[in-house]
């Protein structure tokens, strides 16, 4: 073959786009013209055949002239065969061929290619052996082994390998950094992940958008939102994935206000339309705050959102959950009815939403409809929704029946969450001994939620002796949880045991246990306003407290007497009344009365349980103002209308 012809062939081989047919023809032509003695042409042709998906042709070419220099290329072609059995057979032959030549059997390129081939065929032990034979593993070798473990779902092993790699002084490239950071995020290994991130910064690859986003995701998964925000703020080219990771991170780590601020800034400052899963994060934040109007704005930012919701169960579930937790059951129901793709998660979201908003009969009927239609079978989460519905309405017999049916009819083993619902139901109904016995009979060790449910029943029914026993269990499980101490202190206070309450407060102080401050949120004109006990930081504070005084006078005319026994401190009754007036939900309601139209429904979200005094007061306020007031506390919804509450004073 002339030099001109060879040059022409090489140009064809190095072309960026090479159709498979052209590669085949060229392959035959080169074989006939004996160009294969030219190493450069052979290398180019092997690569061209492989990139064109002609892996068998590449292997056949290598077998005709088995030049061991190109063994890694042949192994790569073998690993890409669609049939794993064929891949393994070809790989074993190539491996055997390499063993005949000692210089090649320890070649890191050959061994790394073998590693990848064995990993693809699911032989991780052989992949690990191939790696162990490499005398001085390169970044490519380490990354291949890490990737092998990750692709097999063995993320912990991938992180273990990464630790060894960095301990040996490996300097990561951007691909390796992303893979390792992703693995660390999945197992929440902050220590290893931060070591990788520091190495990435030292190598000058931290500005890479993929590396930075992987580091951001690591911090989000580990709950380190300040560090995640620092990475985010330093990113020069933020893409939709980075914005979405931050929004979702804030929402999932208990920072709903920050999540929404960033979500809306994504469009105004970042100039980007949010993706579906970013909207899901925003809807989760709205659900947490009870921000109905912001939730409507968030979903409207998706182009053709109505069509997407109909076909996307994840988005539909988030929207149903948001509407339900904001107290708009009708909108949640409308979304559910219109959805064309409903998986069991969608059904369960609607069942739980109906139960938590006091529509337990519809929730029960929906489960019946699901069973009769045959389209879906109830699962363990379905029974969580049913038992929660029973809890909110005191349906003890129904609760017992559902717990029995899930085991006997559906053969579903109850999880600790099911027992928690049942203990809560029995405790609220005053069946404390039965609840306590159920805890003893559980097949697993009770957690803090189980004991907390029983403690709540002790408070309602003033069983101080059992409460003390329960608290001892809770302190063992959660010694720094202020709620346990506060609840027992309230029991002591209600019984006039001020000395015991004082000792408990002293113990809290010694252990540096701080009470979680009560907070209530109200949404107005696209902004969420937060109020705390005795809060006077709001610009309308003077008018708010004037309104509270005015309401207080009108309530007293109707016979209202403050329930001072809910105040845990041994202080004068007059001071107790003053403390009760300034509870966060009352401040939030007074603010809403001042800033909304007389016909508007008032929606308040609270982070703790509504106390009995506030519950009584809000019933009267709804009657005085002729307003519908919806309060969602950390346990359930309360719909106040004309002096009555949907919970029938059972919560």
XYZ file of C-alpha atoms in Angstrom:
651
model
C 0.000 0.000 0.000
C 1.382 3.397 -0.963
C 2.144 6.036 1.634
C -0.631 8.220 0.206
C -3.143 5.409 0.521
C -2.093 4.754 4.130
C -2.433 8.434 4.985
C -5.888 8.480 3.413
C -6.930 5.470 5.497
C -5.674 7.068 8.682
C -7.641 10.251 7.948
C -10.768 8.186 7.524
C -10.102 6.339 10.782
C -9.529 9.499 12.760
C -12.690 11.175 11.476
C -15.098 12.231 14.201
C -18.126 10.557 12.582
C -17.534 7.131 11.062
C -20.622 5.130 10.016
C -20.482 1.410 10.948
C -20.735 0.363 7.284
C -17.734 2.524 6.396
C -15.769 0.960 9.260
C -16.618 -2.552 8.031
C -15.559 -1.771 4.473
C -12.411 -0.079 5.633
C -11.675 -3.002 7.944
C -11.790 -5.429 5.003
C -9.735 -3.139 2.792
C -7.001 -2.730 5.396
C -6.820 -6.467 5.963
C -6.350 -7.052 2.246
C -3.705 -4.347 1.992
C -1.803 -5.642 5.040
C -1.810 -2.228 6.706
C -2.239 -3.980 10.028
C 1.497 -4.147 10.498
C 1.270 -0.402 11.067
C 0.670 0.001 14.843
C -0.886 3.419 14.480
C -3.419 2.240 11.924
C -4.251 -0.834 13.996
C -4.878 1.293 17.063
C -7.055 3.695 15.087
C -9.057 0.888 13.522
C -9.635 -0.887 16.842
C -10.919 2.339 18.356
C -13.079 3.068 15.322
C -14.645 -0.375 15.376
C -15.368 -0.122 19.092
C -16.798 3.400 18.896
C -19.055 2.266 16.058
C -20.412 -0.534 18.256
C -18.689 -3.251 16.205
C -17.085 -4.916 19.214
C -17.017 -8.426 17.712
C -15.216 -7.061 14.647
C -12.668 -5.428 16.950
C -12.087 -8.721 18.775
C -11.830 -10.639 15.484
C -9.260 -8.135 14.238
C -7.211 -8.498 17.412
C -7.322 -12.312 17.170
C -5.942 -12.220 13.615
C -2.900 -10.257 14.736
C -2.787 -10.633 18.525
C -0.488 -7.727 19.275
C -0.427 -7.509 23.079
C 0.145 -3.771 22.923
C -3.512 -3.409 22.100
C -4.812 -5.853 24.693
C -6.523 -3.086 26.759
C -8.473 -2.019 23.650
C -9.525 -5.616 23.019
C -10.597 -6.061 26.657
C -12.620 -2.861 26.465
C -14.360 -4.179 23.357
C -15.080 -7.465 25.155
C -16.568 -5.653 28.145
C -18.973 -3.798 25.847
C -20.510 -6.894 24.302
C -24.258 -7.014 25.095
C -24.119 -10.639 26.267
C -22.312 -11.006 29.613
C -21.541 -14.659 28.948
C -19.870 -13.734 25.669
C -18.033 -10.871 27.381
C -16.718 -13.173 30.071
C -15.658 -15.842 27.567
C -13.765 -13.348 25.401
C -12.270 -11.675 28.458
C -11.048 -14.982 29.889
C -9.308 -15.817 26.606
C -7.626 -12.417 26.509
C -6.656 -12.742 30.168
C -5.117 -16.174 29.512
C -3.203 -14.742 26.567
C -1.790 -11.966 28.757
C -0.582 -14.453 31.378
C 1.781 -15.990 28.812
C 3.665 -12.712 28.733
C 4.734 -11.633 32.260
C 5.365 -8.048 31.217
C 1.768 -7.724 30.146
C 0.162 -9.664 33.001
C 1.189 -6.890 35.429
C 0.489 -4.047 33.026
C -1.813 -1.562 34.860
C -3.733 -0.769 31.668
C -4.420 -4.464 31.035
C -5.391 -5.142 34.660
C -7.644 -2.066 34.840
C -9.416 -3.197 31.673
C -9.805 -6.678 33.171
C -11.177 -5.122 36.357
C -13.869 -3.260 34.404
C -14.775 -6.353 32.399
C -15.176 -8.579 35.464
C -17.174 -5.867 37.261
C -19.558 -5.557 34.331
C -20.097 -9.322 34.433
C -20.901 -9.133 38.159
C -17.677 -10.820 39.300
C -16.576 -8.266 41.868
C -14.214 -10.632 43.646
C -12.336 -11.190 40.365
C -12.391 -7.456 39.727
C -10.859 -6.886 43.160
C -8.170 -9.552 42.447
C -7.286 -7.822 39.181
C -6.930 -4.540 41.044
C -4.810 -6.132 43.790
C -2.316 -7.289 41.158
C -1.650 -3.718 40.000
C 1.690 -2.741 41.596
C 1.074 1.015 41.549
C -2.624 1.796 40.946
C -3.325 4.974 39.019
C -6.284 7.318 39.461
C -7.963 5.491 36.574
C -7.517 2.129 38.345
C -8.833 3.392 41.673
C -11.795 5.024 39.935
C -12.584 1.827 38.020
C -12.737 -0.156 41.273
C -14.828 2.507 43.053
C -17.212 2.599 40.077
C -17.442 -1.206 40.073
C -18.639 -1.263 43.684
C -21.033 1.643 43.142
C -22.601 0.076 40.049
C -23.134 -3.116 42.065
C -24.938 -1.137 44.767
C -22.193 -1.734 47.325
C -21.660 1.894 48.144
C -20.065 1.329 51.548
C -17.315 -0.743 49.898
C -16.880 2.002 47.280
C -16.279 4.549 50.046
C -13.890 2.154 51.801
C -11.853 1.872 48.592
C -11.932 5.652 48.211
C -10.463 6.093 51.696
C -7.569 3.798 50.771
C -7.077 5.624 47.496
C -6.750 9.027 49.111
C -4.606 7.619 51.918
C -2.221 6.377 49.233
C -1.928 9.891 47.851
C -4.250 9.634 44.860
C -4.861 12.970 43.153
C -8.398 12.958 41.786
C -9.536 14.163 38.404
C -13.025 15.633 38.046
C -14.646 12.292 37.133
C -13.143 10.530 40.161
C -14.097 13.374 42.493
C -17.714 13.262 41.327
C -17.936 9.490 41.743
C -16.461 9.477 45.233
C -18.450 12.496 46.429
C -21.615 10.851 45.132
C -20.784 7.634 47.007
C -20.071 9.565 50.222
C -23.368 11.427 49.875
C -25.299 8.167 49.550
C -23.858 6.797 52.800
C -23.629 10.244 54.494
C -19.878 9.879 55.075
C -19.018 13.512 55.689
C -15.408 12.900 56.803
C -14.331 11.081 53.644
C -16.408 13.380 51.457
C -14.796 16.515 52.849
C -11.337 14.989 52.331
C -12.221 14.462 48.668
C -13.573 18.007 48.387
C -10.355 19.432 49.854
C -8.332 17.361 47.392
C -10.495 18.657 44.553
C -9.823 22.223 45.667
C -6.081 21.542 45.812
C -6.153 20.060 42.293
C -8.004 23.114 40.986
C -11.090 21.167 39.876
C -13.516 22.478 42.500
C -14.791 25.082 40.016
C -16.036 22.275 37.770
C -19.838 22.503 37.959
C -20.228 18.715 38.296
C -17.670 18.461 41.099
C -19.142 21.440 42.956
C -22.685 20.083 42.601
C -21.558 16.696 43.948
C -19.972 18.441 46.965
C -23.135 20.466 47.462
C -25.207 17.266 47.386
C -22.866 15.684 49.954
C -23.395 18.544 52.397
C -27.160 18.508 51.792
C -27.422 14.750 52.440
C -25.360 15.184 55.633
C -27.566 18.065 56.836
C -24.751 20.640 56.593
C -26.777 23.369 54.921
C -24.427 26.249 55.795
C -21.550 24.463 54.079
C -23.794 23.536 51.159
C -24.792 27.178 50.773
C -21.127 28.259 50.856
C -20.358 25.891 47.954
C -23.469 27.074 46.094
C -22.632 30.769 46.516
C -19.110 30.235 45.147
C -20.319 28.444 42.011
C -19.816 30.632 38.959
C -22.143 28.764 36.604
C -25.084 27.429 38.569
C -27.248 25.072 36.568
C -30.776 23.896 37.327
C -29.422 20.808 39.113
C -27.453 22.919 41.608
C -30.432 25.203 42.281
C -32.689 22.181 42.698
C -30.289 20.463 45.093
C -30.247 23.525 47.351
C -34.022 23.982 47.301
C -34.592 20.297 48.060
C -31.866 20.365 50.718
C -33.413 23.268 52.580
C -36.855 21.631 52.391
C -35.690 18.208 53.607
C -33.476 19.607 56.374
C -36.159 21.665 58.107
C -35.551 25.080 56.511
C -38.760 25.640 54.528
C -38.557 29.437 54.428
C -35.038 29.358 52.986
C -36.174 26.726 50.476
C -38.936 28.969 49.174
C -36.766 32.088 49.086
C -34.212 30.273 46.951
C -36.881 28.635 44.790
C -38.362 31.946 43.714
C -34.884 33.492 43.377
C -34.070 30.688 40.942
C -36.274 32.377 38.362
C -35.746 36.035 39.242
C -31.972 35.883 39.814
C -30.884 32.682 38.094
C -33.173 33.130 35.108
C -34.118 29.449 35.141
C -37.355 27.529 34.991
C -37.397 24.941 37.790
C -37.418 21.255 36.981
C -40.090 18.892 38.260
C -38.160 17.673 41.305
C -37.216 21.224 42.293
C -40.919 22.061 42.348
C -41.486 18.960 44.492
C -39.000 20.384 47.032
C -40.770 23.744 47.001
C -44.164 22.085 47.493
C -42.738 20.184 50.462
C -41.610 23.491 51.997
C -45.056 25.016 51.399
C -46.669 22.002 53.068
C -44.419 22.475 56.101
C -45.359 26.153 56.454
C -48.992 25.846 55.410
C -48.253 28.349 52.622
C -51.115 27.570 50.245
C -50.766 30.568 47.920
C -47.007 30.070 47.575
C -47.663 26.427 46.736
C -50.029 27.491 43.967
C -47.383 29.879 42.640
C -44.714 27.186 42.773
C -46.666 24.634 40.755
C -47.657 27.285 38.216
C -43.970 27.844 37.406
C -43.851 24.495 35.605
C -44.792 24.855 31.935
C -47.923 22.781 31.239
C -47.934 21.741 34.901
C -51.492 20.466 34.734
C -50.572 17.902 32.091
C -47.370 16.955 33.895
C -49.210 16.407 37.182
C -51.677 14.097 35.477
C -48.883 11.791 34.287
C -46.252 12.220 37.017
C -47.069 10.382 40.275
C -44.167 12.032 42.158
C -45.332 15.551 41.331
C -48.979 14.617 41.863
C -48.219 13.149 45.294
C -46.334 16.291 46.343
C -49.223 18.500 45.205
C -51.840 16.386 47.007
C -49.710 16.447 50.156
C -49.250 20.235 49.938
C -52.968 20.939 49.468
C -53.931 18.552 52.266
C -51.403 19.949 54.748
C -52.510 23.481 53.911
C -56.079 22.495 54.767
C -57.429 22.621 51.202
C -58.763 19.089 50.965
C -61.015 19.965 48.020
C -58.028 20.928 45.849
C -56.138 17.811 46.936
C -59.148 15.701 45.972
C -59.453 17.442 42.587
C -55.815 16.640 41.760
C -56.278 13.029 42.844
C -59.403 12.603 40.727
C -57.770 14.047 37.595
C -54.503 12.097 37.775
C -54.172 9.462 35.069
C -51.236 7.640 36.643
C -51.925 6.695 40.248
C -49.538 4.393 42.034
C -50.002 3.205 45.608
C -48.053 6.229 46.899
C -50.608 8.589 45.329
C -53.521 6.656 46.849
C -51.845 6.647 50.249
C -51.165 10.401 50.095
C -54.847 11.055 49.498
C -55.948 8.632 52.235
C -53.571 10.210 54.747
C -54.591 13.722 53.672
C -58.263 12.941 54.220
C -57.540 11.410 57.600
C -55.479 14.301 58.918
C -58.079 16.867 57.862
C -60.958 15.157 59.630
C -62.496 13.351 56.633
C -61.932 9.891 58.015
C -65.152 8.444 56.564
C -64.090 9.418 53.044
C -60.632 7.973 53.746
C -62.202 4.646 54.762
C -64.429 4.704 51.672
C -61.439 5.411 49.429
C -59.651 2.318 50.719
C -62.782 0.316 50.020
C -62.912 1.727 46.488
C -59.256 0.826 45.966
C -59.913 -2.767 47.051
C -63.094 -3.215 44.992
C -61.583 -1.806 41.813
C -58.738 -4.285 42.019
C -56.370 -1.636 40.684
C -54.315 -1.486 43.859
C -53.750 -3.533 46.991
C -53.381 -1.739 50.350
C -49.839 -1.801 51.688
C -48.327 -1.007 55.068
C -48.474 2.758 54.446
C -52.183 2.519 53.598
C -52.803 1.189 57.093
C -50.724 4.035 58.560
C -53.250 6.418 56.983
C -56.208 4.422 58.288
C -54.848 4.165 61.818
C -54.032 7.895 61.843
C -57.638 8.599 60.827
C -58.826 6.500 63.750
C -56.439 8.300 66.107
C -57.742 11.745 65.174
C -61.343 10.744 65.770
C -61.056 8.301 68.674
C -62.330 5.313 66.681
C -60.812 2.663 68.930
C -62.837 -0.291 67.618
C -62.007 0.590 64.016
C -58.344 0.941 64.909
C -58.263 -2.496 66.493
C -60.016 -3.955 63.430
C -57.576 -2.392 60.956
C -54.572 -3.607 62.937
C -56.074 -7.101 62.995
C -56.964 -7.067 59.273
C -53.539 -5.978 58.108
C -51.960 -9.023 59.739
C -54.683 -11.634 59.259
C -56.160 -10.668 55.863
C -53.263 -8.947 54.119
C -50.390 -10.712 55.887
C -48.577 -7.425 56.471
C -46.292 -7.378 59.492
C -46.922 -4.182 61.492
C -43.997 -1.775 61.644
C -43.214 0.276 64.703
C -45.157 3.165 63.091
C -48.364 1.091 63.149
C -47.898 0.310 66.816
C -47.224 4.003 67.417
C -50.577 4.950 65.883
C -52.360 2.320 67.935
C -50.664 3.338 71.200
C -51.584 6.960 70.435
C -55.204 5.989 69.734
C -55.561 3.961 72.940
C -53.772 6.549 75.057
C -55.922 9.438 73.870
C -59.038 7.369 74.584
C -57.866 6.840 78.165
C -57.056 3.145 77.697
C -53.611 3.633 79.186
C -53.174 0.131 80.574
C -54.100 -1.440 77.238
C -51.674 0.898 75.485
C -48.935 0.033 77.974
C -49.573 -3.683 77.496
C -49.420 -3.285 73.718
C -45.974 -1.722 74.106
C -44.854 -4.687 76.219
C -46.193 -7.165 73.629
C -44.560 -5.487 70.613
C -42.079 -7.708 68.717
C -39.555 -4.849 68.623
C -38.087 -2.473 71.187
C -40.254 0.661 71.589
C -38.725 3.923 70.418
C -39.208 7.468 71.669
C -42.293 7.996 69.491
C -44.068 5.029 71.090
C -43.309 6.156 74.644
C -44.130 9.744 73.691
C -47.599 8.716 72.532
C -48.249 7.031 75.873
C -46.893 10.050 77.719
C -49.330 12.268 75.807
C -52.203 10.110 77.022
C -50.890 10.336 80.583
C -51.005 14.123 80.319
C -54.568 14.188 78.964
C -55.840 11.817 81.638
C -53.476 13.010 84.400
C -51.887 9.694 85.224
C -48.774 11.069 86.914
C -47.446 7.724 88.132
C -47.423 6.118 84.697
C -46.051 9.347 83.191
C -43.053 9.221 85.499
C -42.352 5.632 84.429
C -42.650 6.581 80.765
C -40.385 9.580 81.151
C -37.613 7.399 82.552
C -37.741 5.359 79.348
C -37.757 8.507 77.222
C -34.770 10.011 79.014
C -32.806 6.835 78.321
C -33.663 7.070 74.634
C -33.522 10.850 74.170
C -31.782 12.494 77.121
C -31.626 15.872 75.335
C -35.232 16.065 74.132
C -36.823 18.998 75.945
C -40.375 17.857 75.115
C -40.142 14.941 77.551
C -39.231 17.197 80.459
C -41.750 19.875 79.549
C -44.628 17.412 79.351
C -43.873 15.899 82.767
C -43.389 19.378 84.193
C -46.858 20.285 82.907
C -48.276 17.195 84.618
C -46.629 18.208 87.892
C -47.896 21.772 87.477
C -51.447 20.649 86.745
C -51.349 18.562 89.935
C -49.960 21.446 91.992
C -46.617 19.667 92.490
C -44.604 22.837 92.001
C -41.578 21.574 93.884
C -41.279 18.538 91.605
C -41.727 20.778 88.565
C -38.979 23.087 89.832
C -36.609 20.125 90.346
C -37.295 18.963 86.821
C -36.543 22.430 85.417
C -33.317 22.457 87.419
C -32.361 19.081 85.935
C -33.043 20.481 82.463
C -30.768 23.413 83.218
C -27.996 21.168 84.551
C -28.141 19.035 81.413
C -28.436 22.129 79.216
C -31.725 20.951 77.769
C -33.555 23.866 76.149
C -37.267 23.966 75.418
C -38.169 24.174 71.737
C -39.747 27.623 71.299
C -43.305 27.623 70.021
C -43.790 29.291 66.649
C -46.723 29.958 64.340
C -46.723 30.950 60.678
C -49.192 32.879 58.541
C -48.929 33.498 54.811
C -49.917 36.919 53.449
C -49.349 38.270 49.927
C -46.662 35.756 49.087
C -44.727 36.233 52.325
C -44.625 33.960 55.379
C -44.863 35.809 58.715
C -43.499 34.036 61.803
C -44.647 34.705 65.364
C -43.298 33.432 68.680
C -44.583 33.577 72.263
C -44.682 37.204 73.410
C -43.242 38.296 70.052
C -43.106 42.082 69.586
C -40.698 42.233 66.649
C -43.379 42.551 63.976
C -44.030 46.065 62.579
C -47.729 45.701 63.479
C -47.067 44.529 67.051
C -48.866 47.446 68.730
C -52.018 46.900 66.702
C -51.775 43.118 67.168
C -51.735 43.385 70.962
C -54.558 45.935 70.894
C -56.581 43.430 68.910
C -55.740 40.680 71.428
C -56.938 42.873 74.297
C -60.140 43.642 72.399
C -60.762 39.949 71.721
C -59.997 39.129 75.362
C -62.724 41.488 76.558
C -65.302 40.040 74.162
C -64.382 36.460 75.105
C -64.831 37.188 78.798
C -68.320 38.516 78.091
C -69.059 35.099 76.562
C -67.814 33.381 79.717
C -64.197 32.635 78.750
C -61.861 31.878 81.652
C -58.164 31.290 80.878
C -57.060 27.704 81.504
C -54.128 28.710 83.689
C -53.299 25.135 84.648
C -51.562 24.637 81.292
C -48.847 27.096 82.346
C -45.975 25.098 83.797
C -44.561 27.734 86.154
C -45.578 28.424 89.727
C -46.621 32.059 89.226
C -49.677 34.151 90.085
C -52.868 33.494 88.129
C -52.897 37.043 86.708
C -49.403 36.534 85.269
C -50.437 33.152 83.918
C -53.345 34.768 82.061
C -50.969 37.319 80.569
C -48.666 34.503 79.397
C -51.543 32.612 77.747
C -52.740 35.685 75.840
C -49.362 35.942 74.120
C -49.185 32.398 72.731
C -47.911 32.387 69.156
C -51.112 31.103 67.493
C -53.197 33.851 69.128
C -50.739 36.492 67.903
C -50.885 34.991 64.403
C -54.694 35.016 64.391
C -54.834 38.636 65.587
C -52.423 39.606 62.800
C -54.609 37.812 60.239
C -57.753 39.538 61.499
C -56.031 42.891 60.944
C -54.652 42.160 57.485
C -57.286 40.066 55.682
C -60.805 40.642 54.400
C -63.708 39.758 56.755
C -64.771 36.882 54.485
C -61.320 35.269 54.176
C -60.394 32.017 55.869
C -57.511 32.370 58.342
C -54.821 29.678 58.077
C -52.214 29.229 60.818
C -49.465 26.600 61.037
C -47.897 25.819 64.416
C -44.782 23.756 65.217
C -46.110 22.385 68.540
C -49.416 21.037 69.816
C -52.151 23.618 70.413
C -52.695 23.973 74.167
C -56.177 23.541 75.639
C -56.498 27.246 76.502
C -55.716 28.376 72.954
C -58.115 25.763 71.617
C -60.937 27.154 73.758
C -60.037 30.747 72.905
C -59.897 30.150 69.135
C -63.329 28.546 69.186
C -64.705 31.733 70.737
C -62.739 33.976 68.351
C -64.264 32.140 65.375
C -67.707 32.868 66.818
C -66.998 36.522 67.658
C -65.456 37.349 64.275
C -67.655 35.032 62.191
C -64.478 33.676 60.609
C -63.356 30.218 59.608
C -59.973 29.609 61.264
C -57.827 26.628 60.289
C -54.951 25.763 62.617
C -52.525 22.951 61.805
C -50.382 21.951 64.756
C -47.727 19.233 64.802
C -50.386 16.569 65.226
C -53.521 17.433 63.273
C -55.839 20.028 61.735
C -58.385 22.078 63.635
C -61.203 23.715 61.654
C -62.798 26.366 63.864
C -66.184 27.680 62.774
C -68.942 29.452 64.747
C -67.536 28.435 68.126
C -66.891 24.781 67.260
C -63.856 22.751 66.205
C -63.772 19.834 63.779
C -61.835 17.724 66.295
C -64.761 17.815 68.753
C -62.207 18.671 71.461
C -60.368 15.400 70.835
C -56.751 15.985 69.857
